[in-house]
Amino acid sequence: MKAVGGASEFTVRSHEIDYRGQATLPALVSYMHEAAWDNTVTLGISMYDLLKQDMTWVLQRMRVEMFRYPRHSEELTVETWASGRERIFMHRDFRVYSAERELLGQATSVWLVMDMVKRQLVSLPELITGIEVAPTEPPLPFAKGKLPQLKEPTQEQQIPVRWHDIDLNRHVTNTRYLQWVLDSMPLEVLQQKQLREIDIIFRAETALGDTVHAAVAPAEVADTFLHKLSSQENGKELVQAQTKWRKVGS
Protein backbone atom coordinates (compact mmCIF):
# COMPACT_ATOMS: atom_id res chain seq x y z
CA MET A 1 0.00 0.00 0.00
CA LYS A 2 1.22 3.47 -0.88
CA ALA A 3 1.11 6.28 1.68
CA VAL A 4 -1.20 8.66 -0.17
CA GLY A 5 -1.71 12.15 1.23
CA GLY A 6 -4.93 13.66 2.46
CA ALA A 7 -6.79 16.95 2.87
CA SER A 8 -9.05 18.08 5.72
CA GLU A 9 -11.34 21.12 5.89
CA PHE A 10 -11.61 23.49 8.87
CA THR A 11 -13.33 26.73 9.79
CA VAL A 12 -11.66 29.10 12.27
CA ARG A 13 -13.93 29.30 15.33
CA SER A 14 -14.35 32.16 17.76
CA HIS A 15 -12.54 30.48 20.66
CA GLU A 16 -9.49 29.85 18.43
CA ILE A 17 -8.69 33.51 17.68
CA ASP A 18 -6.58 36.13 19.44
CA TYR A 19 -7.43 39.75 20.16
CA ARG A 20 -6.59 40.64 16.54
CA GLY A 21 -9.29 38.26 15.33
CA GLN A 22 -6.75 35.86 13.86
CA ALA A 23 -6.30 32.14 14.50
CA THR A 24 -3.70 31.34 17.14
CA LEU A 25 -0.78 29.11 16.25
CA PRO A 26 -1.84 26.39 18.73
CA ALA A 27 -5.22 26.28 16.97
CA LEU A 28 -3.59 25.96 13.56
CA VAL A 29 -1.24 23.23 14.77
CA SER A 30 -4.23 21.38 16.20
CA TYR A 31 -5.77 21.48 12.70
CA MET A 32 -2.57 19.93 11.35
CA HIS A 33 -2.71 17.18 13.96
CA GLU A 34 -6.34 16.49 13.10
CA ALA A 35 -5.51 16.32 9.38
CA ALA A 36 -2.65 13.92 10.16
CA TRP A 37 -5.04 11.76 12.20
CA ASP A 38 -7.51 11.67 9.30
CA ASN A 39 -4.75 10.63 6.92
CA THR A 40 -3.39 7.89 9.19
CA VAL A 41 -6.90 6.46 9.57
CA THR A 42 -7.02 6.13 5.78
CA LEU A 43 -3.65 4.38 5.81
CA GLY A 44 -4.56 2.06 8.71
CA ILE A 45 -1.81 3.42 10.98
CA SER A 46 -3.80 5.76 13.22
CA MET A 47 -3.21 6.10 16.94
CA TYR A 48 -6.14 3.74 17.55
CA ASP A 49 -4.52 1.15 15.25
CA LEU A 50 -1.27 1.42 17.20
CA LEU A 51 -3.00 1.31 20.59
CA LYS A 52 -4.27 -2.18 19.71
CA GLN A 53 -0.59 -3.19 19.89
CA ASP A 54 0.11 -1.12 23.04
CA MET A 55 1.92 1.52 20.99
CA THR A 56 1.22 5.12 20.02
CA TRP A 57 2.49 8.01 17.91
CA VAL A 58 4.50 10.78 19.60
CA LEU A 59 5.68 14.01 18.01
CA GLN A 60 9.45 14.55 18.27
CA ARG A 61 9.98 17.79 16.32
CA MET A 62 7.96 20.30 14.34
CA ARG A 63 8.86 23.43 12.40
CA VAL A 64 6.00 25.72 11.39
CA GLU A 65 6.19 28.74 9.09
CA MET A 66 3.23 31.12 8.83
CA PHE A 67 2.89 33.56 5.93
CA ARG A 68 -0.57 34.86 6.87
CA TYR A 69 -2.83 34.05 9.80
CA PRO A 70 -6.45 33.28 8.87
CA ARG A 71 -9.26 35.23 10.50
CA HIS A 72 -12.41 34.20 12.35
CA SER A 73 -14.83 32.15 10.20
CA GLU A 74 -12.27 31.74 7.41
CA GLU A 75 -12.39 28.34 5.74
CA LEU A 76 -9.14 26.42 5.42
CA THR A 77 -7.77 23.26 3.84
CA VAL A 78 -4.89 21.42 5.49
CA GLU A 79 -3.05 19.07 3.16
CA THR A 80 -0.69 16.51 4.67
CA TRP A 81 1.40 13.59 3.51
CA ALA A 82 4.09 11.21 4.76
CA SER A 83 7.27 12.65 3.27
CA GLY A 84 9.86 10.12 4.41
CA ARG A 85 10.64 7.23 6.72
CA GLU A 86 13.69 6.06 8.66
CA ARG A 87 14.21 3.19 11.10
CA ILE A 88 12.56 4.99 14.01
CA PHE A 89 11.27 8.18 12.37
CA MET A 90 8.34 9.06 10.16
CA HIS A 91 8.41 12.47 8.47
CA ARG A 92 5.14 14.26 7.75
CA ASP A 93 4.59 17.57 5.95
CA PHE A 94 1.68 20.02 5.97
CA ARG A 95 0.43 22.94 3.91
CA VAL A 96 -2.41 25.24 4.97
CA TYR A 97 -4.48 26.91 2.24
CA SER A 98 -7.25 29.48 2.23
CA ALA A 99 -10.48 28.87 0.30
CA GLU A 100 -8.82 30.78 -2.59
CA ARG A 101 -5.77 28.45 -2.49
CA GLU A 102 -3.51 31.06 -0.93
CA LEU A 103 -0.69 29.30 0.90
CA LEU A 104 -1.05 30.51 4.49
CA GLY A 105 1.55 28.33 6.16
CA GLN A 106 3.49 25.10 6.03
CA ALA A 107 5.13 22.71 8.45
CA THR A 108 7.43 19.72 8.69
CA SER A 109 7.30 17.20 11.50
CA VAL A 110 9.05 14.10 12.80
CA TRP A 111 7.10 11.33 14.55
CA LEU A 112 8.19 8.37 16.66
CA VAL A 113 6.40 5.33 18.07
CA MET A 114 6.28 4.73 21.83
CA ASP A 115 5.61 1.51 23.73
CA MET A 116 2.69 2.47 26.00
CA VAL A 117 3.55 -0.16 28.63
CA LYS A 118 7.28 0.54 28.95
CA ARG A 119 6.91 4.26 28.05
CA GLN A 120 9.93 3.81 25.74
CA LEU A 121 10.50 4.64 22.08
CA VAL A 122 10.64 1.66 19.71
CA SER A 123 11.47 1.03 16.06
CA LEU A 124 8.64 1.55 13.60
CA PRO A 125 6.48 -1.62 13.64
CA GLU A 126 5.65 -3.66 10.54
CA LEU A 127 2.23 -2.03 10.53
CA ILE A 128 4.00 1.17 9.42
CA THR A 129 7.05 -0.13 7.55
CA GLY A 130 4.77 -2.18 5.31
CA ILE A 131 3.48 1.04 3.76
CA GLU A 132 5.37 2.43 0.79
CA VAL A 133 6.20 6.10 1.31
CA ALA A 134 6.00 7.68 -2.15
CA PRO A 135 5.18 11.39 -1.67
CA THR A 136 3.18 13.04 -4.44
CA GLU A 137 4.54 16.42 -3.26
CA PRO A 138 8.22 17.37 -2.99
CA PRO A 139 9.27 17.07 0.69
CA LEU A 140 9.61 20.38 2.50
CA PRO A 141 13.03 21.16 3.96
CA PHE A 142 12.79 19.44 7.34
CA ALA A 143 14.20 20.76 10.58
CA LYS A 144 17.49 19.15 11.52
CA GLY A 145 20.51 19.86 13.65
CA LYS A 146 20.66 21.26 17.14
CA LEU A 147 18.98 24.42 18.33
CA PRO A 148 21.02 27.00 20.29
CA GLN A 149 20.92 26.39 24.04
CA LEU A 150 19.15 28.84 26.32
CA LYS A 151 21.74 29.79 28.96
CA GLU A 152 20.50 32.85 30.83
CA PRO A 153 16.70 33.29 30.91
CA THR A 154 15.34 36.83 30.92
CA GLN A 155 11.81 35.73 31.79
CA GLU A 156 10.56 32.67 33.71
CA GLN A 157 7.30 31.26 35.04
CA GLN A 158 5.93 28.15 36.73
CA ILE A 159 3.00 26.30 35.14
CA PRO A 160 1.11 23.55 36.98
CA VAL A 161 0.02 20.59 34.85
CA ARG A 162 -3.76 20.27 35.11
CA TRP A 163 -6.35 17.69 34.10
CA HIS A 164 -7.25 19.28 30.74
CA ASP A 165 -3.58 19.39 29.69
CA ILE A 166 -3.51 15.57 29.37
CA ASP A 167 -4.23 13.75 26.11
CA LEU A 168 -5.05 10.19 24.99
CA ASN A 169 -1.44 9.14 25.60
CA ARG A 170 -1.84 10.11 29.29
CA HIS A 171 0.74 12.90 29.12
CA VAL A 172 0.71 16.62 28.34
CA THR A 173 -0.48 17.20 24.78
CA ASN A 174 2.07 18.82 22.48
CA THR A 175 -0.16 21.78 21.57
CA ARG A 176 -0.23 22.69 25.28
CA TYR A 177 3.58 22.75 25.30
CA LEU A 178 3.42 25.03 22.28
CA GLN A 179 1.01 27.33 24.08
CA TRP A 180 3.26 27.46 27.16
CA VAL A 181 6.28 28.35 25.00
CA LEU A 182 4.41 31.27 23.44
CA ASP A 183 2.80 32.39 26.72
CA SER A 184 6.26 32.79 28.23
CA MET A 185 7.15 35.55 25.74
CA PRO A 186 7.48 39.17 26.93
CA LEU A 187 4.12 40.94 26.69
CA GLU A 188 5.46 43.75 24.52
CA VAL A 189 6.61 41.22 21.89
CA LEU A 190 3.21 39.51 21.85
CA GLN A 191 1.51 42.89 21.44
CA GLN A 192 3.81 44.37 18.80
CA LYS A 193 5.06 41.32 16.86
CA GLN A 194 3.65 38.28 15.15
CA LEU A 195 5.14 34.81 15.14
CA ARG A 196 6.45 33.86 11.71
CA GLU A 197 8.31 30.62 12.52
CA ILE A 198 8.76 28.14 15.35
CA ASP A 199 11.08 25.15 15.56
CA ILE A 200 10.13 23.02 18.56
CA ILE A 201 11.70 19.80 19.84
CA PHE A 202 9.82 17.55 22.28
CA ARG A 203 12.40 15.80 24.46
CA ALA A 204 10.46 14.16 27.30
CA GLU A 205 6.95 13.67 28.59
CA THR A 206 5.36 14.96 31.76
CA ALA A 207 2.05 14.26 33.38
CA LEU A 208 -0.62 15.39 35.80
CA GLY A 209 0.69 16.80 39.06
CA ASP A 210 4.01 18.09 37.74
CA THR A 211 4.92 21.77 37.49
CA VAL A 212 6.59 23.00 34.31
CA HIS A 213 9.28 25.67 34.44
CA ALA A 214 9.11 27.90 31.33
CA ALA A 215 12.15 30.02 30.43
CA VAL A 216 12.83 32.37 27.52
CA ALA A 217 15.58 34.76 26.37
CA PRO A 218 16.41 36.73 23.20
CA ALA A 219 18.83 35.04 20.81
CA GLU A 220 21.75 36.80 19.20
CA VAL A 221 19.74 37.21 15.98
CA ALA A 222 17.18 40.03 15.99
CA ASP A 223 13.53 39.11 16.59
CA THR A 224 14.53 35.57 17.59
CA PHE A 225 13.99 33.95 20.99
CA LEU A 226 15.17 30.74 22.65
CA HIS A 227 12.87 28.72 24.89
CA LYS A 228 13.08 25.83 27.33
CA LEU A 229 10.41 23.97 29.29
CA SER A 230 11.60 21.71 32.08
CA SER A 231 10.06 19.61 34.83
CA GLN A 232 10.25 21.14 38.29
CA GLU A 233 9.74 17.62 39.65
CA ASN A 234 12.99 16.14 38.31
CA GLY A 235 14.71 18.92 36.35
CA LYS A 236 14.36 17.04 33.06
CA GLU A 237 14.23 19.16 29.89
CA LEU A 238 10.84 18.67 28.25
CA VAL A 239 10.89 21.05 25.30
CA GLN A 240 13.44 23.17 23.47
CA ALA A 241 12.30 25.75 20.93
CA GLN A 242 13.32 28.72 18.84
CA THR A 243 10.82 31.34 17.68
CA LYS A 244 11.17 34.05 15.04
CA TRP A 245 8.94 37.15 14.97
CA ARG A 246 8.00 39.96 12.60
CA LYS A 247 6.19 43.26 12.94
CA VAL A 248 2.42 43.00 12.77
CA GLY A 249 1.30 43.61 9.20
CA SER A 250 4.71 42.99 7.62
XYZ file of C-alpha atoms in Angstrom:
250
model
C 0.000 0.000 0.000
C 1.223 3.472 -0.875
C 1.112 6.284 1.679
C -1.196 8.661 -0.169
C -1.710 12.154 1.225
C -4.933 13.664 2.460
C -6.786 16.948 2.870
C -9.051 18.084 5.722
C -11.336 21.120 5.891
C -11.613 23.486 8.870
C -13.329 26.735 9.792
C -11.658 29.100 12.269
C -13.930 29.297 15.332
C -14.347 32.162 17.765
C -12.538 30.477 20.661
C -9.494 29.855 18.429
C -8.687 33.505 17.677
C -6.578 36.133 19.437
C -7.432 39.755 20.160
C -6.594 40.644 16.544
C -9.291 38.261 15.333
C -6.748 35.860 13.863
C -6.301 32.138 14.496
C -3.699 31.342 17.135
C -0.779 29.112 16.249
C -1.837 26.386 18.732
C -5.223 26.279 16.975
C -3.589 25.960 13.559
C -1.241 23.226 14.771
C -4.234 21.382 16.201
C -5.767 21.479 12.695
C -2.566 19.931 11.355
C -2.710 17.176 13.960
C -6.336 16.491 13.096
C -5.508 16.317 9.385
C -2.650 13.919 10.163
C -5.038 11.760 12.200
C -7.512 11.670 9.305
C -4.746 10.625 6.916
C -3.387 7.894 9.195
C -6.897 6.462 9.569
C -7.020 6.131 5.781
C -3.647 4.379 5.815
C -4.555 2.056 8.705
C -1.812 3.424 10.980
C -3.796 5.757 13.222
C -3.213 6.098 16.937
C -6.140 3.738 17.547
C -4.521 1.147 15.246
C -1.273 1.418 17.202
C -2.995 1.308 20.591
C -4.266 -2.181 19.707
C -0.593 -3.193 19.891
C 0.113 -1.120 23.037
C 1.924 1.519 20.986
C 1.216 5.120 20.022
C 2.487 8.007 17.911
C 4.497 10.778 19.600
C 5.684 14.008 18.012
C 9.446 14.546 18.265
C 9.981 17.793 16.323
C 7.962 20.302 14.344
C 8.858 23.429 12.405
C 6.001 25.718 11.385
C 6.193 28.742 9.094
C 3.234 31.122 8.835
C 2.894 33.562 5.932
C -0.567 34.861 6.868
C -2.831 34.046 9.800
C -6.453 33.279 8.870
C -9.258 35.227 10.496
C -12.415 34.202 12.353
C -14.830 32.154 10.203
C -12.272 31.743 7.405
C -12.387 28.339 5.735
C -9.140 26.416 5.421
C -7.772 23.262 3.840
C -4.889 21.420 5.492
C -3.054 19.075 3.164
C -0.694 16.508 4.667
C 1.405 13.588 3.507
C 4.087 11.209 4.759
C 7.267 12.653 3.271
C 9.861 10.118 4.406
C 10.639 7.235 6.724
C 13.691 6.057 8.655
C 14.212 3.190 11.100
C 12.564 4.988 14.013
C 11.271 8.184 12.368
C 8.336 9.061 10.156
C 8.414 12.473 8.467
C 5.137 14.265 7.750
C 4.588 17.568 5.947
C 1.682 20.017 5.975
C 0.430 22.940 3.907
C -2.413 25.238 4.974
C -4.480 26.909 2.235
C -7.255 29.481 2.227
C -10.478 28.869 0.296
C -8.821 30.783 -2.587
C -5.774 28.448 -2.486
C -3.509 31.063 -0.929
C -0.693 29.297 0.902
C -1.046 30.513 4.495
C 1.554 28.333 6.156
C 3.493 25.103 6.028
C 5.128 22.707 8.449
C 7.432 19.725 8.687
C 7.302 17.201 11.496
C 9.052 14.105 12.804
C 7.099 11.335 14.549
C 8.188 8.367 16.657
C 6.405 5.335 18.072
C 6.282 4.726 21.831
C 5.605 1.512 23.730
C 2.691 2.473 26.003
C 3.551 -0.157 28.629
C 7.278 0.537 28.955
C 6.915 4.260 28.051
C 9.927 3.807 25.745
C 10.502 4.639 22.080
C 10.641 1.665 19.706
C 11.469 1.027 16.057
C 8.640 1.545 13.605
C 6.477 -1.619 13.642
C 5.654 -3.664 10.542
C 2.233 -2.032 10.528
C 3.998 1.167 9.423
C 7.053 -0.131 7.554
C 4.774 -2.182 5.315
C 3.478 1.037 3.759
C 5.373 2.431 0.788
C 6.199 6.104 1.311
C 5.999 7.680 -2.146
C 5.185 11.389 -1.674
C 3.175 13.037 -4.440
C 4.536 16.418 -3.257
C 8.216 17.371 -2.991
C 9.269 17.071 0.687
C 9.607 20.380 2.498
C 13.034 21.165 3.965
C 12.788 19.436 7.340
C 14.200 20.757 10.581
C 17.486 19.150 11.524
C 20.510 19.863 13.646
C 20.658 21.258 17.145
C 18.982 24.424 18.333
C 21.019 26.996 20.294
C 20.918 26.385 24.036
C 19.148 28.838 26.321
C 21.742 29.788 28.964
C 20.500 32.853 30.828
C 16.703 33.291 30.909
C 15.345 36.825 30.916
C 11.811 35.728 31.793
C 10.564 32.672 33.709
C 7.304 31.260 35.044
C 5.927 28.153 36.733
C 3.004 26.303 35.139
C 1.113 23.548 36.983
C 0.018 20.594 34.848
C -3.757 20.274 35.109
C -6.352 17.694 34.103
C -7.246 19.275 30.744
C -3.584 19.392 29.689
C -3.513 15.575 29.374
C -4.232 13.747 26.109
C -5.050 10.192 24.989
C -1.436 9.140 25.602
C -1.843 10.113 29.285
C 0.739 12.896 29.116
C 0.705 16.624 28.342
C -0.485 17.197 24.784
C 2.066 18.821 22.483
C -0.165 21.776 21.571
C -0.229 22.691 25.278
C 3.583 22.745 25.299
C 3.424 25.030 22.279
C 1.010 27.328 24.081
C 3.260 27.462 27.161
C 6.277 28.351 25.003
C 4.408 31.275 23.440
C 2.803 32.391 26.722
C 6.263 32.794 28.235
C 7.149 35.547 25.742
C 7.475 39.170 26.927
C 4.117 40.937 26.692
C 5.465 43.748 24.515
C 6.609 41.221 21.893
C 3.210 39.507 21.853
C 1.513 42.894 21.439
C 3.813 44.370 18.799
C 5.057 41.318 16.860
C 3.650 38.282 15.152
C 5.145 34.805 15.142
C 6.453 33.856 11.712
C 8.311 30.624 12.524
C 8.759 28.141 15.351
C 11.078 25.147 15.557
C 10.127 23.024 18.564
C 11.701 19.801 19.840
C 9.822 17.555 22.280
C 12.398 15.797 24.461
C 10.460 14.161 27.305
C 6.948 13.669 28.590
C 5.361 14.964 31.760
C 2.053 14.262 33.385
C -0.620 15.387 35.798
C 0.688 16.803 39.059
C 4.009 18.093 37.745
C 4.920 21.774 37.493
C 6.587 22.998 34.313
C 9.283 25.673 34.444
C 9.114 27.903 31.330
C 12.147 30.023 30.434
C 12.834 32.371 27.518
C 15.577 34.764 26.368
C 16.411 36.730 23.205
C 18.828 35.045 20.814
C 21.754 36.800 19.195
C 19.742 37.212 15.977
C 17.181 40.035 15.986
C 13.525 39.110 16.592
C 14.534 35.571 17.586
C 13.986 33.950 20.994
C 15.167 30.743 22.645
C 12.866 28.715 24.889
C 13.080 25.834 27.331
C 10.411 23.972 29.287
C 11.601 21.707 32.076
C 10.064 19.611 34.830
C 10.248 21.135 38.286
C 9.742 17.619 39.654
C 12.985 16.137 38.307
C 14.709 18.924 36.351
C 14.359 17.039 33.059
C 14.226 19.156 29.892
C 10.836 18.666 28.249
C 10.888 21.046 25.299
C 13.435 23.169 23.470
C 12.304 25.749 20.931
C 13.316 28.719 18.838
C 10.820 31.345 17.680
C 11.174 34.054 15.035
C 8.944 37.147 14.973
C 7.997 39.963 12.595
C 6.194 43.262 12.944
C 2.417 42.999 12.772
C 1.297 43.615 9.199
C 4.707 42.987 7.616
